[in-house]
Each structure stands twice: as C-alpha cells, then as structure tokens.
Coordinates of C-alpha atoms in Angstrom, one line a residue:
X196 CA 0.0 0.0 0.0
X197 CA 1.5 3.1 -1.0
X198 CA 2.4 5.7 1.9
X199 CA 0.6 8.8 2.9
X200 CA 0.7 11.8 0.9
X201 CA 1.0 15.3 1.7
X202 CA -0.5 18.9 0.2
X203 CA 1.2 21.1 -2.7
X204 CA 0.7 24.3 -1.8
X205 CA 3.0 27.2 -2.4
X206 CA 5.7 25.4 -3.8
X207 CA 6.1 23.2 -1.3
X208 CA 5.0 19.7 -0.4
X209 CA 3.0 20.7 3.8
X210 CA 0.8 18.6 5.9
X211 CA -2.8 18.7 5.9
X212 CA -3.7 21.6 9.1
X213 CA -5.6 18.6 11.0
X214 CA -6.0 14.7 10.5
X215 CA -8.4 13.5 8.1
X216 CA -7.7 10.5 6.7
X217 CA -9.2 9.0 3.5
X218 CA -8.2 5.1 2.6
X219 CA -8.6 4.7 -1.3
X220 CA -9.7 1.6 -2.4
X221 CA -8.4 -0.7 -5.2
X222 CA -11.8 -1.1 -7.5
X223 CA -10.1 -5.3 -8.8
X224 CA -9.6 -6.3 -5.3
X225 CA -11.3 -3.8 -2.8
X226 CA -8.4 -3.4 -0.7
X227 CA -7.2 -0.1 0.3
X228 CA -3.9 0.6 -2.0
X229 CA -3.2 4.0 -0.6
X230 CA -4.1 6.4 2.5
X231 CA -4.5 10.5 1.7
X232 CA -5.7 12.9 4.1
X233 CA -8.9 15.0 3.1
X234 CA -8.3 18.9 3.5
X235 CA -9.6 21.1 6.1
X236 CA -11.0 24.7 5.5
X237 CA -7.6 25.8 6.7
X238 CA -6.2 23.9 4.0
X239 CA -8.4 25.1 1.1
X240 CA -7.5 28.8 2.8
X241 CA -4.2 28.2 2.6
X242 CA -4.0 27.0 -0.9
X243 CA -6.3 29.6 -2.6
X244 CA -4.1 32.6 -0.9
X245 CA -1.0 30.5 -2.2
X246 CA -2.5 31.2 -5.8
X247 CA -4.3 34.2 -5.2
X248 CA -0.2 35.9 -4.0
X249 CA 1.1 34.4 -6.9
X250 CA -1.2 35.6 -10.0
X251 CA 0.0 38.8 -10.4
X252 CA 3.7 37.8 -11.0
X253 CA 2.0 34.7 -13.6
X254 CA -0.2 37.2 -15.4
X255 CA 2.8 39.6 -15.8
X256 CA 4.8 36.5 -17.6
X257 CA 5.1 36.6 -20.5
X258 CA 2.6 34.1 -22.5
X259 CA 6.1 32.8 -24.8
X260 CA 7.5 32.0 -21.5
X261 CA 4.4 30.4 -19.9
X262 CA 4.4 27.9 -23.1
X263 CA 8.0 27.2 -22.5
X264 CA 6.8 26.1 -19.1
X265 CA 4.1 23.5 -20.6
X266 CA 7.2 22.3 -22.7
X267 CA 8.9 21.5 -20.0
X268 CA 6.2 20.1 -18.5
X269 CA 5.5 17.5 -21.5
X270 CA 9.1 16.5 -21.6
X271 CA 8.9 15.7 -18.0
X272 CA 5.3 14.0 -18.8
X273 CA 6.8 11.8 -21.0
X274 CA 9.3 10.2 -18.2
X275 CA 6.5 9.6 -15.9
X276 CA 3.3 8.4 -18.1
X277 CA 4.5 4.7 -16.9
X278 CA 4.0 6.2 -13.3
X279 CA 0.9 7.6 -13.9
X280 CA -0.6 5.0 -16.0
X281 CA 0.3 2.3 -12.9
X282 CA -1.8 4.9 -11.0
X283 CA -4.2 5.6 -12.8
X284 CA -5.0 1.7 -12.8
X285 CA -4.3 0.5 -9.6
X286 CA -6.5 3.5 -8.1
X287 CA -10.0 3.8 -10.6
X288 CA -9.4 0.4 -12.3
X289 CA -8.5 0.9 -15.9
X290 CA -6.3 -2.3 -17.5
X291 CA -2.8 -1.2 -17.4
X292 CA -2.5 -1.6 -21.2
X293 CA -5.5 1.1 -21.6
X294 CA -4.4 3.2 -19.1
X295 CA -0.9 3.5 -21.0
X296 CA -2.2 4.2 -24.2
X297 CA -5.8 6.2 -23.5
X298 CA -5.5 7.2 -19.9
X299 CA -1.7 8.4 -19.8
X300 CA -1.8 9.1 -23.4
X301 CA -4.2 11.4 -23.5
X302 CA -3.0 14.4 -20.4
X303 CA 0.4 14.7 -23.1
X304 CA -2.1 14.7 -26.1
X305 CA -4.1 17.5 -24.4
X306 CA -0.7 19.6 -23.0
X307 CA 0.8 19.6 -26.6
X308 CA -2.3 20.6 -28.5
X309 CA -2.4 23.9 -26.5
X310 CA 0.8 24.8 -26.8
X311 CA -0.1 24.7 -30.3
X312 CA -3.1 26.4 -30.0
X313 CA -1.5 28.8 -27.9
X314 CA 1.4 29.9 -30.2
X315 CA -0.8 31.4 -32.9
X316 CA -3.1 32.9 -30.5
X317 CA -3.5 36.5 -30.7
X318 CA -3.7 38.0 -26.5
X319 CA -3.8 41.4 -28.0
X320 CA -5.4 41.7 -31.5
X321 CA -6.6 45.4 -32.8
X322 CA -10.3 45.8 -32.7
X323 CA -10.8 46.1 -37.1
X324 CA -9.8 48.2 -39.5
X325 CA -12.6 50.7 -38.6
X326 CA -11.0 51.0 -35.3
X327 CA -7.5 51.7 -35.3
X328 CA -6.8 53.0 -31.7
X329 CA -9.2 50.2 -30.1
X330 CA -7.4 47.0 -28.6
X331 CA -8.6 43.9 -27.5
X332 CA -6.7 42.2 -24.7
X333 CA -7.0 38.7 -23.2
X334 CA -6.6 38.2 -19.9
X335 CA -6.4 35.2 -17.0
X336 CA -9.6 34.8 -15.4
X337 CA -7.9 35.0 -11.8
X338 CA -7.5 32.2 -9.2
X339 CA -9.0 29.2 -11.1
X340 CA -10.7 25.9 -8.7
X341 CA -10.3 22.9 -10.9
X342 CA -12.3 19.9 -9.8
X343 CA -11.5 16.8 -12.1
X344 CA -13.3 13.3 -11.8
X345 CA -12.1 10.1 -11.5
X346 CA -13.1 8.1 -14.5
X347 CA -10.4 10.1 -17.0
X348 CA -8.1 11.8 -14.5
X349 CA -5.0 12.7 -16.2
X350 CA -7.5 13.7 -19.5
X351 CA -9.6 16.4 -17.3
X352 CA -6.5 17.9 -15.4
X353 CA -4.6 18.1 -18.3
X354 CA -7.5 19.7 -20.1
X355 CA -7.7 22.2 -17.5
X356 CA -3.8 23.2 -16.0
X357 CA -2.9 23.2 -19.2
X358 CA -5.3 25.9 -20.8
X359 CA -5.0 27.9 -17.2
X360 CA -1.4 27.6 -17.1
X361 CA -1.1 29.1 -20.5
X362 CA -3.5 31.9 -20.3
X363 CA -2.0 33.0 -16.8
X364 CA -4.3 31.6 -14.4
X365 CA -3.4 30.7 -10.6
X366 CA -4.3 27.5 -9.5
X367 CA -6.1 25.0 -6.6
X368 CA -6.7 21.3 -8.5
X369 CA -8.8 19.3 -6.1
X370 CA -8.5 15.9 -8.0
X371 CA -11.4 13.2 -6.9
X372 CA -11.0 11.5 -3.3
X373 CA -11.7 8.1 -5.5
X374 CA -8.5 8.6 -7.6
X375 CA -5.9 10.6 -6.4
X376 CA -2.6 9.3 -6.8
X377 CA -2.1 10.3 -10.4
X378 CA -2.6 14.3 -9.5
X379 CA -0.1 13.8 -6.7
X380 CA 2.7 12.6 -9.7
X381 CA 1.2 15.2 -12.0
X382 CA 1.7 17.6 -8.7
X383 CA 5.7 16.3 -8.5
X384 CA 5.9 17.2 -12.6
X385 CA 4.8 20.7 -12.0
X386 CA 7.6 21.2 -9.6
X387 CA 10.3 20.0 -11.1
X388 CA 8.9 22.0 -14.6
X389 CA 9.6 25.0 -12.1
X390 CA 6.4 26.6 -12.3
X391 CA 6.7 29.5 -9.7
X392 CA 5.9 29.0 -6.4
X393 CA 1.8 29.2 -5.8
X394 CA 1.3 29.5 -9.3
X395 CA -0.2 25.3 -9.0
X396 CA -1.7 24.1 -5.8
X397 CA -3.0 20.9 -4.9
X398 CA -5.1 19.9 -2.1
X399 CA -7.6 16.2 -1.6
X400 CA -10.7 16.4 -0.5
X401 CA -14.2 15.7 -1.4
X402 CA -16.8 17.6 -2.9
X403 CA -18.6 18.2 0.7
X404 CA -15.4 19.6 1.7
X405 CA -12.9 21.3 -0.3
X406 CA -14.9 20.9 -3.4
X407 CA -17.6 23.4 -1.5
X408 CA -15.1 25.7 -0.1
X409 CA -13.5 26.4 -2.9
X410 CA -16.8 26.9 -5.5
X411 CA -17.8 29.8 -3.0
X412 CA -14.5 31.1 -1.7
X413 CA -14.6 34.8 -2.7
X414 CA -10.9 34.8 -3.9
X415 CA -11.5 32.2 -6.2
X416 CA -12.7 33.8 -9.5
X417 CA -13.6 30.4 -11.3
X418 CA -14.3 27.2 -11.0
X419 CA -13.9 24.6 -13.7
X420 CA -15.6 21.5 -13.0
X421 CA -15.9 17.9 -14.9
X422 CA -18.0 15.5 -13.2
X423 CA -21.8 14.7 -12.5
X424 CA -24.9 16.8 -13.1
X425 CA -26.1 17.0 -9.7
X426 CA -22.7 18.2 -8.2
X427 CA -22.2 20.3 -11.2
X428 CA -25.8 21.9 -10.3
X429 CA -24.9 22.2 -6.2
X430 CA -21.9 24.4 -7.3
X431 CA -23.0 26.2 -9.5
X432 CA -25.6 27.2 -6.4
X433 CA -22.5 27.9 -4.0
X434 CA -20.7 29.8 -6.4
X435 CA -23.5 32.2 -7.6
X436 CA -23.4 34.7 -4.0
X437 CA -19.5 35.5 -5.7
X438 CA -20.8 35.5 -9.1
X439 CA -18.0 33.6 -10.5
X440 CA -17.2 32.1 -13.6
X441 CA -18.4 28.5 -13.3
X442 CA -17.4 26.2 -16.3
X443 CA -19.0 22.7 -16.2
X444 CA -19.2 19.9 -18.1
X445 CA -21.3 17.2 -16.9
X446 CA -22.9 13.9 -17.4
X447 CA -24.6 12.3 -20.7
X448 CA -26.6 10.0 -22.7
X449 CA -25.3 10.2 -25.8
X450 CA -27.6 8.3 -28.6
X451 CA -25.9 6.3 -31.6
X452 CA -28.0 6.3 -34.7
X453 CA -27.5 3.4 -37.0
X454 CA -29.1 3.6 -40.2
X455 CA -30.0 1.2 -42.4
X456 CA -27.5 2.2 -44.9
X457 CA -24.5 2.1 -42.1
X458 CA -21.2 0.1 -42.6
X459 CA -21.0 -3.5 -41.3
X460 CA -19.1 -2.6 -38.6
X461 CA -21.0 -0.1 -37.6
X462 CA -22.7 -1.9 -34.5
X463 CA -20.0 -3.9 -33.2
X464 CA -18.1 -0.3 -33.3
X465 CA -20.9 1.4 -31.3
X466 CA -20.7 -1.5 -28.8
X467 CA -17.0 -1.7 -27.9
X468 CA -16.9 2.0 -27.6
X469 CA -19.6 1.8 -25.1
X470 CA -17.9 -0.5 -23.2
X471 CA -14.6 1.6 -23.2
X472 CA -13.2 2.2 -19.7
X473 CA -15.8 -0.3 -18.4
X474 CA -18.6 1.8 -19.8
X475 CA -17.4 5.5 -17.5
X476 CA -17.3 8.0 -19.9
X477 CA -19.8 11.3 -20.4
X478 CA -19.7 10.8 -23.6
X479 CA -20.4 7.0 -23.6
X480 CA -22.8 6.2 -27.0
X481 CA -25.0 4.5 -24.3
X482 CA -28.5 4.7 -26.4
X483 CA -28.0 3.0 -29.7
X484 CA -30.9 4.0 -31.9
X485 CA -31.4 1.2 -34.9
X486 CA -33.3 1.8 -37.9
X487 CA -36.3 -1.3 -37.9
X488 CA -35.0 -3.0 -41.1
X489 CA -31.2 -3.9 -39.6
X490 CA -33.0 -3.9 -36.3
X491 CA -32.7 -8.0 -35.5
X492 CA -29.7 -8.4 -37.0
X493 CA -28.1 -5.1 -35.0
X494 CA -29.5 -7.1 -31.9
X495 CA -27.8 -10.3 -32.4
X496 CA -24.4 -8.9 -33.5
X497 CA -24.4 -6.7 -30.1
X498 CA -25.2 -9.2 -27.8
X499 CA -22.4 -11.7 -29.7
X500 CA -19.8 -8.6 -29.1
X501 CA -21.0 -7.5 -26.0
X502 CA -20.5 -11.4 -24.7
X503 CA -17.2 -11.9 -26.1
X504 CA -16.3 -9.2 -24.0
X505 CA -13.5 -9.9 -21.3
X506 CA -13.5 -8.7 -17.5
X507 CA -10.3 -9.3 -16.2
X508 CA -8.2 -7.2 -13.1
X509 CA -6.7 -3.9 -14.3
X510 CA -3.5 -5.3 -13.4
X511 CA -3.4 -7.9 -15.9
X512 CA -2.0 -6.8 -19.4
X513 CA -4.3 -7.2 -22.3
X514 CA -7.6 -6.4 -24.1
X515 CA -10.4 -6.5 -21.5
X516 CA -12.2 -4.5 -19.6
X517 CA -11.4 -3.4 -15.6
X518 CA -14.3 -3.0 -12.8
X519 CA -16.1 -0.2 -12.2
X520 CA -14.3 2.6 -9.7
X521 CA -16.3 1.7 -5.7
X522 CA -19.0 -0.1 -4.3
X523 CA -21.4 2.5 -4.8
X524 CA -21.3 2.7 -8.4
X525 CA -21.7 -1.0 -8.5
X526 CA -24.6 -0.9 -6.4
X527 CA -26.3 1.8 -8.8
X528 CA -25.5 -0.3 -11.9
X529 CA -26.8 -3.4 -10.6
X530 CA -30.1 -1.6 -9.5
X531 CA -30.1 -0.4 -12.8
X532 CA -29.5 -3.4 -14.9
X533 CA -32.4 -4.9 -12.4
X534 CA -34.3 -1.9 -13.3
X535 CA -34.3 -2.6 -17.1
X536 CA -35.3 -6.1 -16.7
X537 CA -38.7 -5.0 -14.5
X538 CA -39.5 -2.6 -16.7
X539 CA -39.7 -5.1 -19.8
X540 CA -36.7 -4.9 -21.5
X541 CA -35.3 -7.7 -23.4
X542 CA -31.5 -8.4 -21.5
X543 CA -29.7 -10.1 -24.9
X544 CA -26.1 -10.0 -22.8
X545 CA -24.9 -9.7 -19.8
X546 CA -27.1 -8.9 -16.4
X547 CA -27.0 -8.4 -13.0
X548 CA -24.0 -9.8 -10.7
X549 CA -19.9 -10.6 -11.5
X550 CA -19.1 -12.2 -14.5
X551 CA -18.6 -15.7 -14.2
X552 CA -15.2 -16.7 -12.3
X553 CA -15.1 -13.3 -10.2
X554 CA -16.4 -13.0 -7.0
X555 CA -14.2 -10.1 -5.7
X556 CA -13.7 -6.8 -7.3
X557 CA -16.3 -4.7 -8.6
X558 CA -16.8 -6.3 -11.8
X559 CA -19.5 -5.9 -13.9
X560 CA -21.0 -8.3 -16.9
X561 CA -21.1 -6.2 -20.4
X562 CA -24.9 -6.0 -20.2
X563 CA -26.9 -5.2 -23.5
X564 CA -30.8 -4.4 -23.2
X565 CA -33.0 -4.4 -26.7
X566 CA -36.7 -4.2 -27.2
X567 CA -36.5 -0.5 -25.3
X568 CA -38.2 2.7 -24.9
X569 CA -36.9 6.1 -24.8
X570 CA -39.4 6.4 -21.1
X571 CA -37.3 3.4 -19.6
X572 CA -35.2 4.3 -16.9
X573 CA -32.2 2.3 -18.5
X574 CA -32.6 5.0 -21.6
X575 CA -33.1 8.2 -19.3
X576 CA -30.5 7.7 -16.6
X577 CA -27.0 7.8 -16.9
X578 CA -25.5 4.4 -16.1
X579 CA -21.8 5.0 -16.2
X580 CA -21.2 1.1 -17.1
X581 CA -21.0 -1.2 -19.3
X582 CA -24.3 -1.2 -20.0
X583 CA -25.9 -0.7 -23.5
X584 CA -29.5 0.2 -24.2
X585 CA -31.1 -0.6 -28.1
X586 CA -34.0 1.3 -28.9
X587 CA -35.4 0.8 -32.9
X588 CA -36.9 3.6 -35.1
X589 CA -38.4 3.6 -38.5
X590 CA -37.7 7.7 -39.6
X591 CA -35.2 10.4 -39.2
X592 CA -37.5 12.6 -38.3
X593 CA -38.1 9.9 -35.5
X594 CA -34.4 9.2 -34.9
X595 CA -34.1 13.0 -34.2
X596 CA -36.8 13.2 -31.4
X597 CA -35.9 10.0 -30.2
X598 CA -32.0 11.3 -29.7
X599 CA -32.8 14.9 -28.8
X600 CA -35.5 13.8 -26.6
X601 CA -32.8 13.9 -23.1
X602 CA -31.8 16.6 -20.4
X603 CA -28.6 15.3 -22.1
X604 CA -27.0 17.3 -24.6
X605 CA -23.2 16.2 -24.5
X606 CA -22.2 13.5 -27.5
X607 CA -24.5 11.8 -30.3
X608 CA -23.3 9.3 -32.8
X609 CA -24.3 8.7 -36.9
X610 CA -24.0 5.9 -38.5
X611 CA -24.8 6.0 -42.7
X612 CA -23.4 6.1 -45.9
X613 CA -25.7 8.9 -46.8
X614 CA -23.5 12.5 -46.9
X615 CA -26.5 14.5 -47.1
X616 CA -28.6 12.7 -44.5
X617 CA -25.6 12.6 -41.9
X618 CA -24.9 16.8 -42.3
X619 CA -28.9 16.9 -41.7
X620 CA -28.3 15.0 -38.7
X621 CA -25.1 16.9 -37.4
X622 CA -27.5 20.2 -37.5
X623 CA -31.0 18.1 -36.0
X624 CA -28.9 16.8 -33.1
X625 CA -29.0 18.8 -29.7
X626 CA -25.6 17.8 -29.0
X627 CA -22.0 19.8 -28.1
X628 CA -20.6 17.5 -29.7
X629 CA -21.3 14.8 -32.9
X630 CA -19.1 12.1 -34.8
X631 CA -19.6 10.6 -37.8
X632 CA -19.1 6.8 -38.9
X633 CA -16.5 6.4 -36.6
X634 CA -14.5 9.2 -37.3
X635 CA -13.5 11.3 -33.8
X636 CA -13.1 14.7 -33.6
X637 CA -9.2 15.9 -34.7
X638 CA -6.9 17.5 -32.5
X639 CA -7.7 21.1 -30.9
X640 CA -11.9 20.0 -31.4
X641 CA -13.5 21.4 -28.5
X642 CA -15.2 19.1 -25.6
X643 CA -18.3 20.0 -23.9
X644 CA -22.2 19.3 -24.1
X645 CA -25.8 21.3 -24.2
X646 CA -28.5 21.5 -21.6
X647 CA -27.5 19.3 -18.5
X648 CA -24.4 18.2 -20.1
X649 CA -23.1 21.6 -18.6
X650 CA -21.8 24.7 -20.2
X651 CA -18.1 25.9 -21.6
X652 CA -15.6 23.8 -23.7
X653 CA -12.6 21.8 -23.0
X654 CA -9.6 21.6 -26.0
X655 CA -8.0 24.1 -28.7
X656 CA -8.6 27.5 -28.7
X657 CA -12.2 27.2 -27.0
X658 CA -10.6 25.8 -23.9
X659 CA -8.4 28.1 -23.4
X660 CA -10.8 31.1 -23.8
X661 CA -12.6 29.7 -21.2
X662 CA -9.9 30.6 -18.6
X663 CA -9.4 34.1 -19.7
X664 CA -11.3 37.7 -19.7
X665 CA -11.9 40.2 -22.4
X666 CA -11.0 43.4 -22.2
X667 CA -11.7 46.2 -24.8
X668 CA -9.5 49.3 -24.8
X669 CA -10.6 52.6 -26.5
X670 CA -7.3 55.3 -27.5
X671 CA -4.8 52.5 -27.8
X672 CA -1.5 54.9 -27.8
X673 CA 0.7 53.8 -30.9
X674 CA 3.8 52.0 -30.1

C-alpha cells in the first residue's frame, strides 16, 4: 500500500492543518492501495491565498515564456506516463494496457495541442480596420478551482492546467478522493517543470469539503468542474453569491444512430466503444438507436460482441475491460441493470451480478438491453457502465426526437453512408458534440455538451478562452 501523501501548496509539499484520513480503495480487489488525508478549510484557505499571492507575477509573464513552461512540463510527462498509468490503474481500475495508451496518453495529447493552439493565438489583437486606436486584450480569469473526476483523470486535469497555465491563471486542482494518486505525480511534474511557487496548488478532499469551499470562496474567480450533473448543479448554487465564472461539463446520454445504410461494422463499433473504460465515460454512445430494417440483426451482432467481452483485473495486461471505480457505483448499476429487466426490457447479454469466475472486485457483466423505450429508466438515466441500451426507429424525423429527446446534450453518434442525410443529422442533433461513422473529432476540437451536459468547452482555442477575460481598450497609444 503506497504511503501517505501530503498537500502542494506554495511550492512546497506541507501537511494537511488537522487529521483526516481517506483510505482509497483498489476497485479489482477492494483493498485499500493507498491512504490520503482530506483537507480542512484551513487547507483550502491556505491554498487559494497560495495562488491568489502568486497571480500577479504569472499574469505579468510573458505568454512565450508560460508555453516554455508547458514544454517543460510534457518532456517531463513523457518520463512519468509509466508512473501515472500504474496509478491511474491501480487507483480507478483501468487495465494497465488502456491506461498506457488512452488514460496516460491522452493528459500529453491534451498539453501539446495547447501549446499549439496557444502559439498562434492573438492575446492582443486590434479591434478592425474601422478602429484603429481600439485594442482587445485577453486576460487570466484570476485564481482558477479545478475539480476533475475520477473516471479520465489525467485527461480532465490536463484539459484544465494546461489551458489555465497558459492563459495565466493561478491554481487550486482538487483531484477526486476516489482517484488521487495520479494528480499527486502530475503535482511532482509541476515542480520539477519550475512553475513558480503558488502559481499550482493541490489539495484532496471531497466535494462536501474542499470541493464546497472552494466553489464559494470569494478569492476564487472560477471554478472549472468535470464530473456529474447533480454536483455540477450544487456548485453552480455555491458559487453564484461570488458571481464567478463556473465552467462545467457534466454527465450524458449520448444516442448512436444506425441507419440502415450504415457500414457493417457499424454496430459492433458502437458497442465496444460503449464499453470503453468499463462503460465510464460522459460521452459513452449508451442509447444505440437502430433503424427497424437492420433492427434484429443489429441485436444479435451486439449481444455476440458484448458477450465476447472480457472482464479481467486492471492489473493484468491485455484487451479487457477493468471493474467499475467503488462499491457505490456498482450498487447503482446493478439496480439499474435490475431496473431494465422489470420494466420489460429484453437483457440479450450480460445482467445483473460478477461475471462468471469473479467473486471479488467490482466487476461488472457487459450488459446489452433491446426491445427498449426512450421512457425506460435504462434510456433516461446515466448508467456509467457497461451497459448498453437498443432502442429501434423507422424515420429520421423519428431518430431526431428519439436522440434529442434527453436533459442530455453532451455527444451523439451517426452511423450511414448517406453524406447528405448525416450533415442533416449533425445540424437536428442537440448535442455539443457529434461524430460521424467512426470518425472522432481531430486535434484542438472542442469538448463539452448542451442543456445538463453543462456549459463551456474543453480543447484548442475554445478551452483556453474559457480561462481568460476580455477586455476592450478605446485610445490605444501607438507603439
């Protein structure tokens, strides 16, 4: 079991202010693997003045020499993604070969496509041509709260220190309780980039705790969140009596529409990806949507992928999937999974309890529903597991209101060979976000969602506007 940790605050590795202890729990065996101590108020207090002293010497640096920084920062990224990816695994269950490639890959994915973004940025651009004395200037935010999750931990904090770092925002991260231990190496990576002193802080806690005192402490001026829609709606309350910037993005229920036209692989595609990172991702295509005619045969190749899915520890090497992150997610999806079959229905894979052969670890069976209803609770509620729901339509005009028909708004699928018909979908779908055929988005695409999907955008130029002000300037003086 790896050792205690302490706080980053200030530059310096300190003790937590009073004893709080937190054990975290190995999801493949549900022993504890690690012990951190949860912050106090003091501790939050502490960090946010860290950040808050710091900012005007960051905001004053300038922006060449903050990308040099984030450099630095991916060159020493690249010596410790082994460390972070044996993290990363042991701590919120991904299989050490996905959590080299997708969970570790993507933080130095993220970290260079700013800098690249943030080299042809303009921080002062002129107004127009009409104007030529009027300036417009970007600038940090301020103190920044960033509040990651713990289903893609290096992808959200890279998302967000990298964008605040570069547009000259101070710093508190507040990783998840559930999956810690990566931060803490990303914390040791910060400091020996030499980042200034206060400029990043780190302190664990949980959302009750530190999470709260930092979306309404009044030096913070923003808080970027990633996690789900009901704690993304409790801080957005705290933080409004401050009236700071609040940037979420939130949960989803992201529909996959398969037309009849769509390639052969275009269902056993939909499936695997919804089982990616055992089925814990926002943007998880967890409704698939099947056009009647391919209907029964889109059923019966799902259910054949979905059981020729493997569940194995996340410390074993290979092509399977890991458990899911505690107890109490496990608990939820098996009351869900329970929840499909009483309200009618048809479980094709899967179900509830382990997969055969595990009787420890909180493991859960690829689980594939058909015969469903957009009402049924297995089509309206998130899931976050491995858990796909099939749903059959005879229109695109029905496909649409089907899809759109969510508090959702984060990622939708389409599936046809039809150019025309898939543009008409990309504009019908009320969706941040929409891919195509299996395509993904390319490098610099922004990430975020629509209605209760949250607000803001993660990635490229977007992201980093989000962590800065503007500010228009009349009588520019020529220089």
């Amino acid at each position: 079991m790896i050792e205690k940790r302490d706080f980053y605050i200030n530059g310096k590795w300190v003790a937590p202010s009073a004893p709080n202890d937190f054990e975290v729990i190995d999801p493949s065996t549900e022993e504890p693997c690690a012990v951190i101590s949860l912050g106090s108020e003091a501790d939050t207090n502490d960090a946010v003045a860290a950040a808050k002293a710091a900012l005007p010497g960051w905001m004053a640096t300038p922006v060449e020499d903050r990308i040099e920084l984030v450099e630095k920062l991916v060159d020493i990224y690249a010596t410790r993604s082994e460390d972070l990816a044996q993290a990363m695994s042991m701590e919120m269950g991904a299989p050490i070969d996905m959590a080299r490639t997708q969970q570790s890959g993507a933080g130095i994915y993220h970290l260079k496509n700013f800098i690249r973004t943030a080299k042809s940025f303009q921080f002062e651009r002129p107004l127009g041509d009409h104007a030529p004395n009027d300036r417009i200037i970007y600038e940090a935010v301020g103190v920044a709260a960033l509040i990651t999750p713990w289903n893609w931990p290096m992808n959200q904090v890279t998302l967000k220190v990298g964008a605040a770092a570069i547009a000259g925002c101070t710093m508190v991260l507040k990783p998840s309780e559930q999956s810690p231990l990566n931060a803490m190496v990303f914390a040791e990576m910060m400091d020996e980039a030499g980042f200034p002193a206060g400029v990043f802080n780190l302190v664990n806690g949980d959302g009750v705790g530190v999470g709260s005192q930092l979306s309404g402490h009044s030096d913070v001026d923003m808080v970027s969140f990633t996690g789900s829609t009901r704690a993304g709606t409790a801080i957005s309350k705290n933080a409004a009596d401050t009236l700071k910037k609040v940037h979420l993005e939130l949960g989803g229920k992201g529909a996959n529409v398969v037309f009849a036209d769509a390639d052969e692989k275009a269902v056993k595609r939909g499936v695997l990806h919804m089982m990616n990172n055992t089925g814990q991702s926002c943007n998880a295509p967890s409704r698939m949507l099947v056009q009647r005619p391919i209907y029964d045969q889109a059923v019966e190749t799902a259910a054949e992928v979905a059981n020729k899915v493997t569940v194995g520890s996340a410390a074993e090497e290979g092509r399977h999937i890991g458990p899911v992150v505690n107890e109490v997610q496990w608990t939820k999806i098996q009351d869900l999974i329970q929840k499909g079959i009483d309200e009618g229905a048809r479980l094709v894979a899967g179900g509830t309890g382990r997969p055969e052969g595990l009787n420890k670890g909180y493991y859960v069976r690829p689980t594939v529903f058909a015969d469903a209803n957009n009402q049924m609770t297995v089509a309206r509620e998130e899931i976050f597991g491995p858990v796909l729901t099939i749903i059959p339509f005879d229109t695109e005009e029905e496909a649409v209101e089907i899809a759109n028909d969510t508090p959702y708004g984060l990622t939708n699928y389409v599936q046809t060979q039809d150019g025309d018909r898939a543009n008409r979908m990309a504009r019908a779908l009320r969706s941040g976000m929409v891919e195509m055929n299996g395509q993904s988005r390319s490098a610099g695409s922004p990430f975020g969602g629509m209605k209760q999907s949250g607000n803001g955008r993660e990635g490229g130029v977007w992201g980093l506007e989000d962590f800065l002000e503007v500010k228009a300037v009349g009588g520019w003086a020529a220089e």
